Amino acid sequence: MAERGAHLTTSSLEVDDRPSIFEVIAQESLMGTVRPALQHVVKVLADSNPARYGWLWRWFDEIYVALDLFLQHHYLSQTSASFSENFYGLKRVALWGQGVGSRLACRGLPRRHHWRSLLLLALLPYCRVKLEKFLARLREEEDFSIHLPRAPWKKLYKAFLAAYPFTSMVWEGWVFSQQLLYVFGRTWHHSPLLRLAGVRLVNLTAEDIRAMDLQPLLTAGSGTNQSAHEKLRLFLSQAVGGVAFSLSTGLSVGVFFLQFLEWWYSSENQDTIKTLTSLPTPPPPVHLDEQTDQLTLPKHQSLCPLCHKTRANDTALATSGYVFCYRCAYTCVKRQQRCPLTGYPTELQHLIKLYSLDG
């Protein structure tokens, strides 16, 4: 059985340093679990105190991409690998160039491959997330019967909405085919992004690990005969490295916590979770946003709290339970992304139209 399955962990390209398919898939899934976990933490903070932590939720994508750029830049410079690749003992090597195979991981990637890798590791996922959010918002506007003004680009807009799922399906199929070719040793890359960056993944060697262990000692010893400017630059470099090391250590510890959460919320534990979370209905939400003190509930229940007129097309907010006019609620939620009375973070999908039997 071991001999029959050996092709899944070894290569037919006659190299011994190529990682197995399990290692490359594991390092990709590692970073895939970090973002949802941080997003959940920020969501909980924003729900608990919108006035103080609401900005973290509104700017989460930008904050995350800045931290991701900082972390990946540090690891690419110090270990020739991303955070998740270094976590699994891998490094990136350039496909072409002089001395490609003998370059130590602590020297980092060549400049061109470094910036290509950084762009594809951090900025490309950010652009994809923003694009998917934009498309989701456009679909929500169509679901709520919000017609766009008639314009020549309306056909292009509808065609783009219709073509994006198929484009995404083609991309996922391409990635899957690359992984199959990688399993059977027909390609150097398990992902098209590595080919675009001009690199491939290999295992760290004993020389790489030894050089990375000695790098801090060599850097500290060379600082005795340097000028003040060079010492300042060395100090800033060590400070940035210390911050990156602390961040990476926190992420490494968080990985094991994320694995525990995945087990805790797995399908096998759904009955236990439902029992633990079956709490009584909470009281009505209190007024949390100090900037909306001028909004008061009308005396008559048939009036809208925003326009103080008789409600037209009653719509409730699922996050707070208050009822408004549809136009008032839609405009306010789209602009502020929160409930106008409670300050709870709210999105357009939380609008619920109410229908009466008399209508």
XYZ file of C-alpha atoms in Angstrom, residues 8 92 102 108 141 174 188 212 232 240 304 316 325 354:
14
model
C 1.326 11.198 -4.027
C 10.415 29.678 -2.871
C 22.227 27.135 -4.356
C 15.501 36.213 0.335
C -29.905 46.034 -5.252
C -7.605 25.500 -13.846
C 6.539 22.205 -11.011
C 18.552 31.126 9.404
C 20.105 53.157 12.964
C 10.480 45.561 12.295
C -41.522 55.804 10.837
C -37.947 45.701 9.730
C -40.290 52.846 5.727
C -43.472 43.142 6.316
